[in-house]
CSV table of C-alpha atoms and ligand atoms in Angstrom, one decimal:
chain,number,residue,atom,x,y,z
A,578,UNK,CA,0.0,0.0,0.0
A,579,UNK,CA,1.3,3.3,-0.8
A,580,UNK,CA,1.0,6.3,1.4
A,581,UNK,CA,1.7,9.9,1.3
A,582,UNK,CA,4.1,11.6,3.1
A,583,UNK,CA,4.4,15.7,2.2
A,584,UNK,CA,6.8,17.3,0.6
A,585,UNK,CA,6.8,20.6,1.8
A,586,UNK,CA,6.0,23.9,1.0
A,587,UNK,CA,4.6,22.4,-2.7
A,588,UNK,CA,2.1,19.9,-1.1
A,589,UNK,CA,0.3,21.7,1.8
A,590,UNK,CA,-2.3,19.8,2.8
A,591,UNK,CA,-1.2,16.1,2.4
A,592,UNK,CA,-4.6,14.9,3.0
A,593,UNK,CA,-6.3,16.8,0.7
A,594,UNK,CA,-6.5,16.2,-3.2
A,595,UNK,CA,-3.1,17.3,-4.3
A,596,UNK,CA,-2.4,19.8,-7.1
A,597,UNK,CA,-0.9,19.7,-10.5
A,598,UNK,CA,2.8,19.6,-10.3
A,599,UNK,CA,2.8,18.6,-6.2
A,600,UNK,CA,5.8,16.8,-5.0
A,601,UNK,CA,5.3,13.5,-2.7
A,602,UNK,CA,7.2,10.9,-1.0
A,603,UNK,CA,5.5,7.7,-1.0
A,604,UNK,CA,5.6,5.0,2.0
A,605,UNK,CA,7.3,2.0,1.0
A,606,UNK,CA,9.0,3.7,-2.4
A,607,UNK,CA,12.5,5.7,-2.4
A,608,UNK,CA,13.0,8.9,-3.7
A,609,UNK,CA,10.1,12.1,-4.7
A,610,UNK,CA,7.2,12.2,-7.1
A,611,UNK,CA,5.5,15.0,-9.0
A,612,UNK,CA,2.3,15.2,-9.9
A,613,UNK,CA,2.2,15.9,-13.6
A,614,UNK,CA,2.0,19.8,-14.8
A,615,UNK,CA,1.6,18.6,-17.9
A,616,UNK,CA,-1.1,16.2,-19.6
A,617,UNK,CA,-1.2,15.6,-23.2
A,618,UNK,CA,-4.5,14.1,-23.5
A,619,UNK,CA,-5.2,13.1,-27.4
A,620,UNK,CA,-6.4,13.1,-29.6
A,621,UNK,CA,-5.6,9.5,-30.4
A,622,UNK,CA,-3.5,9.4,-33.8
A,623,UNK,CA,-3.7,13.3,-33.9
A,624,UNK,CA,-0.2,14.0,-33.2
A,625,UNK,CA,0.9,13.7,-29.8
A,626,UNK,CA,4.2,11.8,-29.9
A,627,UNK,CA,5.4,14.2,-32.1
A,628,UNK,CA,4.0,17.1,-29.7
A,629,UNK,CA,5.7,15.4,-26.9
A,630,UNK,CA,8.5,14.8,-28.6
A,631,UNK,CA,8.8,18.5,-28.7
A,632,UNK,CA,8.0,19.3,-25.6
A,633,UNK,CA,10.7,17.3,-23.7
A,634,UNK,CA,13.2,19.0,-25.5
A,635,UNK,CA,13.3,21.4,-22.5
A,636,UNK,CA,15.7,19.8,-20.2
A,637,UNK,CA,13.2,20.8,-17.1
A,638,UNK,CA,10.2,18.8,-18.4
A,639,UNK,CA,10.7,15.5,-18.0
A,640,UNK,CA,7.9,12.1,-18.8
A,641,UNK,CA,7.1,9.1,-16.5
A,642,UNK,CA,10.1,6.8,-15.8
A,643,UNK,CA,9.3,4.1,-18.4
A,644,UNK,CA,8.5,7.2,-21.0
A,645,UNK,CA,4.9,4.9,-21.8
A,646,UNK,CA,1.5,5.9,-22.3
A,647,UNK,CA,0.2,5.8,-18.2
A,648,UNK,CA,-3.8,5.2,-18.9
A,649,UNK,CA,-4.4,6.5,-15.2
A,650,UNK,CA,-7.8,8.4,-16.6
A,651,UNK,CA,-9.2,5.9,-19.9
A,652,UNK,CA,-11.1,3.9,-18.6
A,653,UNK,CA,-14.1,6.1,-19.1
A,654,UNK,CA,-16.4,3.3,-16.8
A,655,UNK,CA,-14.1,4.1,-13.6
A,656,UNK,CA,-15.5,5.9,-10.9
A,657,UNK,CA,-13.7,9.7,-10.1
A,658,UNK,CA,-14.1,9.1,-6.9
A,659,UNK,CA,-11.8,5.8,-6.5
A,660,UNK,CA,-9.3,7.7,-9.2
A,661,UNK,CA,-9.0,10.4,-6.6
A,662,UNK,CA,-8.4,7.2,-3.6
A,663,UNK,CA,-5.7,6.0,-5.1
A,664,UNK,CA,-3.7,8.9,-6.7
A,665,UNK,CA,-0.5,7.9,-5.0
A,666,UNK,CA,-0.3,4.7,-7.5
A,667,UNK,CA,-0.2,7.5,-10.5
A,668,UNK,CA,2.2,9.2,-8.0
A,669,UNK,CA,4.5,6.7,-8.5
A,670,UNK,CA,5.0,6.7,-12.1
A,671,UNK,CA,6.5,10.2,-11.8
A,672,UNK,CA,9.5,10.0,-9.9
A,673,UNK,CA,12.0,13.4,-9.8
A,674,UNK,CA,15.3,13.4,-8.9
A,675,UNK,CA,15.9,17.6,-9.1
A,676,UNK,CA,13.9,19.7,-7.6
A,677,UNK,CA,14.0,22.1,-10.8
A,678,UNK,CA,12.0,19.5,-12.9
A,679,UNK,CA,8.4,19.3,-13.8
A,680,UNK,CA,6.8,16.2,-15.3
A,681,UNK,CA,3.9,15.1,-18.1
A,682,UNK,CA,1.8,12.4,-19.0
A,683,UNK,CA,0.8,11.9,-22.4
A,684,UNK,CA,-1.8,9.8,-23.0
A,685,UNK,CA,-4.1,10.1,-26.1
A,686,UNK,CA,-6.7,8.0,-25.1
A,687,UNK,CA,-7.8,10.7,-21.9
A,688,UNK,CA,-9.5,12.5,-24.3
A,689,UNK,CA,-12.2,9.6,-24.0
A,690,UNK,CA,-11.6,8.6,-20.9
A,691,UNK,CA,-12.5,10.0,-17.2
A,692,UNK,CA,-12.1,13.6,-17.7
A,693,UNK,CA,-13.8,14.4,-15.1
A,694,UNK,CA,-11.4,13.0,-12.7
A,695,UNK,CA,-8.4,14.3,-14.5
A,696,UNK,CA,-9.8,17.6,-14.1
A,697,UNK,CA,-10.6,16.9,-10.1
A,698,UNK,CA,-7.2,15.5,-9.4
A,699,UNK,CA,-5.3,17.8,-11.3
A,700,UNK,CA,-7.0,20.9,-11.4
A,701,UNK,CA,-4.0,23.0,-12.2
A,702,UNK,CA,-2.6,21.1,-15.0
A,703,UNK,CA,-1.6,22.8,-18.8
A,704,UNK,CA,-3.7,20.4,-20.0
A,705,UNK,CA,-2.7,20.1,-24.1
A,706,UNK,CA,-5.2,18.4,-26.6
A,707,UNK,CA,-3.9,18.1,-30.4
A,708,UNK,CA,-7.1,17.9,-32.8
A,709,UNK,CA,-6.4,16.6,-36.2
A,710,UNK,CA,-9.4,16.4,-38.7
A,711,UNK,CA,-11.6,13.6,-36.9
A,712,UNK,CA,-12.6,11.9,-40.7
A,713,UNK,CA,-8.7,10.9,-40.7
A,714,UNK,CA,-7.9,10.8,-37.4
A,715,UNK,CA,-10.6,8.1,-37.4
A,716,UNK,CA,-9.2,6.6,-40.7
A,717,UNK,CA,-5.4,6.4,-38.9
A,718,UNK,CA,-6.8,4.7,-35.7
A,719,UNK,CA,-8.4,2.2,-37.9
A,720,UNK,CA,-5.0,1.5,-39.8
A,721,UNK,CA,-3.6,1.2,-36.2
A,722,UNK,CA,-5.7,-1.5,-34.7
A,723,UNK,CA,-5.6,-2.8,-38.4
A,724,UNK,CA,-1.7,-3.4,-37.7
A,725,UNK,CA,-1.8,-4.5,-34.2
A,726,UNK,CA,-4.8,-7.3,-36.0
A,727,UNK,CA,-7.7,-6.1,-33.9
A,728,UNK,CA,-9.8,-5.9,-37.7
A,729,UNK,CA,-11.2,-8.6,-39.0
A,730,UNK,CA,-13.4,-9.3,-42.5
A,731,UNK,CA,-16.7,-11.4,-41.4
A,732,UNK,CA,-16.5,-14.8,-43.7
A,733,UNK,CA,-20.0,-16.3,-43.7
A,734,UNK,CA,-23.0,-13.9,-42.8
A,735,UNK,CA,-23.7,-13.7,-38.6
A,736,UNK,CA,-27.6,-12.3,-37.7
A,737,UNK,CA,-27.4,-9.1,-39.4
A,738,UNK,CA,-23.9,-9.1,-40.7
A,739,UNK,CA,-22.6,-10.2,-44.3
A,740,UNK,CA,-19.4,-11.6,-45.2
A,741,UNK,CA,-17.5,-8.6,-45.9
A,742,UNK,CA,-18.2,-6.7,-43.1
A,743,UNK,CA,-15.1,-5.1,-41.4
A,744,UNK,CA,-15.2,-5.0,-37.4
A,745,UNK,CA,-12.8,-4.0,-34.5
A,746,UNK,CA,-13.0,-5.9,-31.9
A,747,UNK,CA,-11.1,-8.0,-28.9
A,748,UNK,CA,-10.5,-11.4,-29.3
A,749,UNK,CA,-12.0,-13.7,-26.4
A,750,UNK,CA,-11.7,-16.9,-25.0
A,751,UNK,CA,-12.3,-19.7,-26.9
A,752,UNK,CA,-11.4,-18.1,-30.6
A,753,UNK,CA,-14.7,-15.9,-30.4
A,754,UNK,CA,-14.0,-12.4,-31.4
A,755,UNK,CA,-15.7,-9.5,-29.9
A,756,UNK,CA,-16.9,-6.3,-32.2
A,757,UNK,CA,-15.1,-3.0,-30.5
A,758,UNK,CA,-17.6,-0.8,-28.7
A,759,UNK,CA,-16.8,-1.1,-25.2
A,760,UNK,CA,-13.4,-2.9,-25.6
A,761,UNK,CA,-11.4,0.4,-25.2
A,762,UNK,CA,-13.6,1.5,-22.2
A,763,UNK,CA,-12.9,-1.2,-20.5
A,764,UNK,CA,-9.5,-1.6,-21.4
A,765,UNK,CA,-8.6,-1.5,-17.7
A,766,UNK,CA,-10.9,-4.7,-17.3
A,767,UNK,CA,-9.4,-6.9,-20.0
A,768,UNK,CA,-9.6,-9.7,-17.8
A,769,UNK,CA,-13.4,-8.9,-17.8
A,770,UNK,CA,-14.3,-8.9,-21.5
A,771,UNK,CA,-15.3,-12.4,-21.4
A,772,UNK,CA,-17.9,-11.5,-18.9
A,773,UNK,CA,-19.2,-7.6,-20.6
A,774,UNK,CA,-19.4,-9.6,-23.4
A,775,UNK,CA,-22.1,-12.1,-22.2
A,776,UNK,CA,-24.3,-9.3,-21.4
A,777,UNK,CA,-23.6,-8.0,-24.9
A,778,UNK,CA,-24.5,-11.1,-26.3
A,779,UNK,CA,-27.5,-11.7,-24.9
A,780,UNK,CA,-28.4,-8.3,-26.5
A,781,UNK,CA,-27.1,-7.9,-29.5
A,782,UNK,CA,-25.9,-11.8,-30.6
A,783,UNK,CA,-24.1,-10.4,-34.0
A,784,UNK,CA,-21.3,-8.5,-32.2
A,785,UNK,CA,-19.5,-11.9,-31.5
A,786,UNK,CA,-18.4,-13.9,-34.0
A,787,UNK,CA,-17.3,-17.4,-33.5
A,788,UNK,CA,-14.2,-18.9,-34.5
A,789,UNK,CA,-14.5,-20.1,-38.1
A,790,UNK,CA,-16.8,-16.8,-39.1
A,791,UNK,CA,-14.2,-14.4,-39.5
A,792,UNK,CA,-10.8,-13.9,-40.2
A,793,UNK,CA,-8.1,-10.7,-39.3
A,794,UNK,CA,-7.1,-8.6,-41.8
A,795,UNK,CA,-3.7,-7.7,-40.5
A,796,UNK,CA,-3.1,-4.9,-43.4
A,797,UNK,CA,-6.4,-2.7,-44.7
A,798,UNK,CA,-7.5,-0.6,-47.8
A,799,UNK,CA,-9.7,2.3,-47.8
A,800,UNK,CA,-12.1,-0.5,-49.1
A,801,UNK,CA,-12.0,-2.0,-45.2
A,802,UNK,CA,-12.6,1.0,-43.7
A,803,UNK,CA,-16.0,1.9,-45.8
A,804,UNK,CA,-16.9,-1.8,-45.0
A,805,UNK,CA,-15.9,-0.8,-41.6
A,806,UNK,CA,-18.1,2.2,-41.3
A,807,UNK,CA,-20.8,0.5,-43.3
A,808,UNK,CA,-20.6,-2.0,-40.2
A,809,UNK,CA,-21.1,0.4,-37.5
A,810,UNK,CA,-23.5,-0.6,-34.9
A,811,UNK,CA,-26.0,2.4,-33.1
A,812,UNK,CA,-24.9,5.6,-32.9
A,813,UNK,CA,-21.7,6.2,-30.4
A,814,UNK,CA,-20.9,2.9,-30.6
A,815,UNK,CA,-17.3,3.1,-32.4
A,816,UNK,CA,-14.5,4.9,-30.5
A,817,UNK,CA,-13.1,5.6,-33.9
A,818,UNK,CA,-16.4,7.8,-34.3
A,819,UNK,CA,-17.2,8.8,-31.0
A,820,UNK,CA,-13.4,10.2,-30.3
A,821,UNK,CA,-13.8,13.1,-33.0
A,822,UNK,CA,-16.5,15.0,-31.3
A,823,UNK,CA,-14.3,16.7,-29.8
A,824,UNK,CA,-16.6,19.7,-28.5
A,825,UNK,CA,-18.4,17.1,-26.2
A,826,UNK,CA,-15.5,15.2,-25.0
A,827,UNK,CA,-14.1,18.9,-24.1
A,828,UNK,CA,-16.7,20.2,-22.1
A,829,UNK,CA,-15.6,18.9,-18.6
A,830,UNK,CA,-12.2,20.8,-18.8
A,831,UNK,CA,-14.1,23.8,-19.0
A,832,UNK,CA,-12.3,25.6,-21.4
A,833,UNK,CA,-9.7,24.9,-19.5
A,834,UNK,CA,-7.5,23.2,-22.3
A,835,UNK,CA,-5.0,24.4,-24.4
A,836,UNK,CA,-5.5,23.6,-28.2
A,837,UNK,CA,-3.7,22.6,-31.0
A,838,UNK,CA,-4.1,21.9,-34.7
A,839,UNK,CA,-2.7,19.1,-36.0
A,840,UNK,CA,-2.2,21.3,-39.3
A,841,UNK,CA,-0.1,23.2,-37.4
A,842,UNK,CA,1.7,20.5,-35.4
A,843,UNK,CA,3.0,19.2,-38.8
A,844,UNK,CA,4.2,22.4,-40.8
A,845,UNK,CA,6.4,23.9,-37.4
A,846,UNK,CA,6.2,21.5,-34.3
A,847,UNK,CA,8.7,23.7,-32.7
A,848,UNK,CA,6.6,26.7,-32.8
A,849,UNK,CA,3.9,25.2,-31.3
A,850,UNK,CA,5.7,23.5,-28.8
A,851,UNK,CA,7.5,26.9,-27.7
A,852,UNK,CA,3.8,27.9,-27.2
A,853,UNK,CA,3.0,25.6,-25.2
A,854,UNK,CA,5.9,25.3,-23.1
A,855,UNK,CA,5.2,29.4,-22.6
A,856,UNK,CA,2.1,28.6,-20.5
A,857,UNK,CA,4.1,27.0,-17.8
A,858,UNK,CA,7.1,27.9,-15.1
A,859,UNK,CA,9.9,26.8,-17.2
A,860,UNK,CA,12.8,28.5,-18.2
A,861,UNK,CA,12.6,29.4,-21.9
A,862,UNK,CA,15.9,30.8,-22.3
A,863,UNK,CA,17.0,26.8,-21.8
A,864,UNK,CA,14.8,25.1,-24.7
A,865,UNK,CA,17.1,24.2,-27.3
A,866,UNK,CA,17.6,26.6,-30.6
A,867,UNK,CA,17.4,23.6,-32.9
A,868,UNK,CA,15.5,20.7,-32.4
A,869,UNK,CA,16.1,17.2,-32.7
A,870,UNK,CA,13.4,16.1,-35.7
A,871,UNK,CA,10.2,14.2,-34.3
A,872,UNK,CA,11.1,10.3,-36.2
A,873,UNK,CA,7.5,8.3,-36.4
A,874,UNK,CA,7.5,4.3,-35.4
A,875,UNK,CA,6.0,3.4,-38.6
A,876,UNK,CA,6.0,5.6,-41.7
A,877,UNK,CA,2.7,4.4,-43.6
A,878,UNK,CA,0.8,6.1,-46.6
A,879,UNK,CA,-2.4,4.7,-46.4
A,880,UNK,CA,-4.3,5.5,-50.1
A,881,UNK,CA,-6.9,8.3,-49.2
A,882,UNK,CA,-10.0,7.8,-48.7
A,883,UNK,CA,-13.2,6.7,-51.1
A,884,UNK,CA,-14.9,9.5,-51.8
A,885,UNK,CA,-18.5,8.0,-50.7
A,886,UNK,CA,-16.3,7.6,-47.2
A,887,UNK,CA,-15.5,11.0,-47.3
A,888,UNK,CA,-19.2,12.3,-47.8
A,889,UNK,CA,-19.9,10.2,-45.0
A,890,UNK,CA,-17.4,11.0,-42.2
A,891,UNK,CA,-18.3,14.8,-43.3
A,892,UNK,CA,-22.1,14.2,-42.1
A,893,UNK,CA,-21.1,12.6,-39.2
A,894,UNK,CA,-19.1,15.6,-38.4
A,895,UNK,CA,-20.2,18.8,-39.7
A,896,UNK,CA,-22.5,19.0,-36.5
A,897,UNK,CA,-19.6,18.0,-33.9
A,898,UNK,CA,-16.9,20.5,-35.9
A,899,UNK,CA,-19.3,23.4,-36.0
A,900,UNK,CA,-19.5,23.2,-32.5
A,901,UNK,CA,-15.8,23.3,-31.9
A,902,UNK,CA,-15.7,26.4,-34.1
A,903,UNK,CA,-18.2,27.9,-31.1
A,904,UNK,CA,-16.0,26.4,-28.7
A,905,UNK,CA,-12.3,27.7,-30.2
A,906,UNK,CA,-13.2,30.3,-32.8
A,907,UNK,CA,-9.1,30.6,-32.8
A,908,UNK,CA,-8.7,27.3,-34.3
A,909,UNK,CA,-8.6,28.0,-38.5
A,910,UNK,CA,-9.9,24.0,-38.8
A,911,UNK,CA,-8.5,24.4,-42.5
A,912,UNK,CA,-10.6,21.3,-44.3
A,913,UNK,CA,-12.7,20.4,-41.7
A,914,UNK,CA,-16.5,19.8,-42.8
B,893,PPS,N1,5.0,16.6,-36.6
B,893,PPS,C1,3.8,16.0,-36.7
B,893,PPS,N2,2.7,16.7,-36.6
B,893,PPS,C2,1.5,16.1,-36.6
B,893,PPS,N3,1.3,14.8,-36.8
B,893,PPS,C3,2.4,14.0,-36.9
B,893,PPS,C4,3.7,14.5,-36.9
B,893,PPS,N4,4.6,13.5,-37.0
B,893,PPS,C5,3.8,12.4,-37.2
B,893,PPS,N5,2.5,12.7,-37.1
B,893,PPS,C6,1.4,11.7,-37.3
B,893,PPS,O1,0.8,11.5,-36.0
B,893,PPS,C7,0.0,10.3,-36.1
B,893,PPS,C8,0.2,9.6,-34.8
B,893,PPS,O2,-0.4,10.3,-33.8
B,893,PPS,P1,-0.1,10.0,-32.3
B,893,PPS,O3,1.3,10.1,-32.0
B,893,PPS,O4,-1.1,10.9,-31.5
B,893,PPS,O5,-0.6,8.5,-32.2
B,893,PPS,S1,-0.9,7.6,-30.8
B,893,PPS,O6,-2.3,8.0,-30.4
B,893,PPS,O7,0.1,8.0,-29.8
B,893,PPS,O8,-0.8,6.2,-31.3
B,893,PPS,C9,0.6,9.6,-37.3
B,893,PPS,O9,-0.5,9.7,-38.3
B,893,PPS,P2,-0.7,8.6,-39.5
B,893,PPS,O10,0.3,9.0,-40.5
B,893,PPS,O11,-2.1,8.7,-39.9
B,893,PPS,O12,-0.4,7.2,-38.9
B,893,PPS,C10,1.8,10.4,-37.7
B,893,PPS,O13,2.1,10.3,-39.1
């Protein structure tokens, strides 16, 4: 069990919630840990590696120890209030050695997960959101779980589906395969799938596919992700969908947020990371003149999309981009529906 122990003067009130940037020691663990000033929060595929990449080029901003994405908030299904119980475990990814350095989390997936508790428990954080056009920022997380060979092509028609449908999904026990929907909610309960997928089944019988009805993809077309889309069970089902209405997944920060364009993120990354780095207590004077290039893990051209998709993603979010004009009338949005 971890405990807090204060650090004083930055953490007051050791039994209170503690604040962006705090500094702890932690029963049973060596050394200090600071809350993160920082939190790069998504969007998914939008950007943020690169952003981050950026960022830690000032020597005083530093990332978790093992430099990984730290999920504390995705799980959209977990309660605030047991986040806000056991904050010393996210503590403990964060641990400082100089007392000059400030740390941040990046990890895309916040932007659909429990915002409300990473506003709660870190009230004071630069929270930084890149937003890249959700039709292809939907289009790259396909390609993504496409690679990792979480898409599969339905082989003999199940209930409502016919063979060529395209679905992301989990695979289960058993060599059953379970359509996406809630699997990135509840990626914090993998273990539970089998079980959330029961109750699924007993609702909606098409979402899993046995073994032998279906087979993964492991590399996509544009073609897949029509077929994909085509597929897509009730509204708000698809994370792909869901995590480009960005207005709504903004509104518990509050405004609170700072906002970047993806457009911009790609034609002068170091700009936009010296404006972000302006909004916090760090030494701008030490942030390197010349930046070591941002290198991407995997450097894909996917084709573009089918028109007919392209119609479609623009319906789906002319509403939801509209109202992030309202929201960030800053943002230029250049090719957004
Ligand atoms: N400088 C710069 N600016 C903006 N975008 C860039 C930049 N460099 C890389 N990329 C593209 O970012 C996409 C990956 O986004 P993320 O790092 O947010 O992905 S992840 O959520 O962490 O998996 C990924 O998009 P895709 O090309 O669609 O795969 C990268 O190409």
């Amino acid at each position: 069990m971890t405990w807090l122990l204060p650090d004083p003067p930055q953490l007051r009130n050791a039994s209170a919630t503690p604040i962006a940037g705090a500094c702890v020691r932690l029963r049973n663990r060596r050394g200090r840990f600071c809350l993160p000033s920082v939190v790069v929060i998504g969007a998914m595929r939008a950007g943020t590696s690169a952003l981050t990449h950026y960022l830690l080029q000032h020597p005083h901003l530093i990332r978790n120890a093992d430099g990984t994405e730290v999920h504390y908030f995705s799980d959209p299904f977990e309660p605030t209030r047991s986040l806000l119980k056991t904050w010393p475990t996210y503590a403990a990814r964060f641990p400082v050695a100089a007392t000059t350095v400030q740390t941040l989390d990046k990890t895309a997936q916040y932007l659909t997960g429990n915002m409300d508790a990473l506003r709660t428990l870190l009230p004071r954080a630069h929270i930084v959101a890149v937003l890249r056009e959700p039709g292809q920022r939907a289009y790259s997380e396909f390609f993504h779980h496409c690679r990792a060979g979480r898409v599969v092509e339905v082989t003999k028609r199940v209930g409502p589906l016919r063979a060529g449908a395209v679905l992301r999904g989990d695979a289960l026990r058993g060599g059953r395969f379970a359509a996406a929907a809630i699997c990135y909610g509840a990626r914090g309960r993998k273990k539970q799938l089998d079980e959330l997928y029961k109750l699924r089944e007993e609702e909606n019988p098409a979402w899993i596919l046995n073994k032998g009805t279906y087979r993964v993809l492991g590399r996509c077309a544009a073609r897949h992700f029509d077929r994909f889309l085509a597929a897509s069970p009730p509204e708000g089902e698809w994370t792909e969908l869901g995590a480009g209405r960005y207005a709504d997944l903004l509104q518990p920060l509050g405004g609170a947020v700072t906002l970047v364009d993806a457009a911009d993120l790609r034609s002068d990354a170091g700009a936009v990371a010296r404006r972000v780095l302006g909004g916090l207590r760090l030494d701008a004077a030490l942030y390197p003149r010349h930046l070591e290039p941002y290198v991407p893990s995997h450097v894909d051209a996917p084709e573009p999309l089918l028109p007919a998709t392209r119609r479609r993603l623009d319906d789906v979010y002319r509403g939801p981009n509209a109202a992030l004009r309202r929201l960030a009338p800053d943002l230029k949005l250049v090719g957004w529906s």
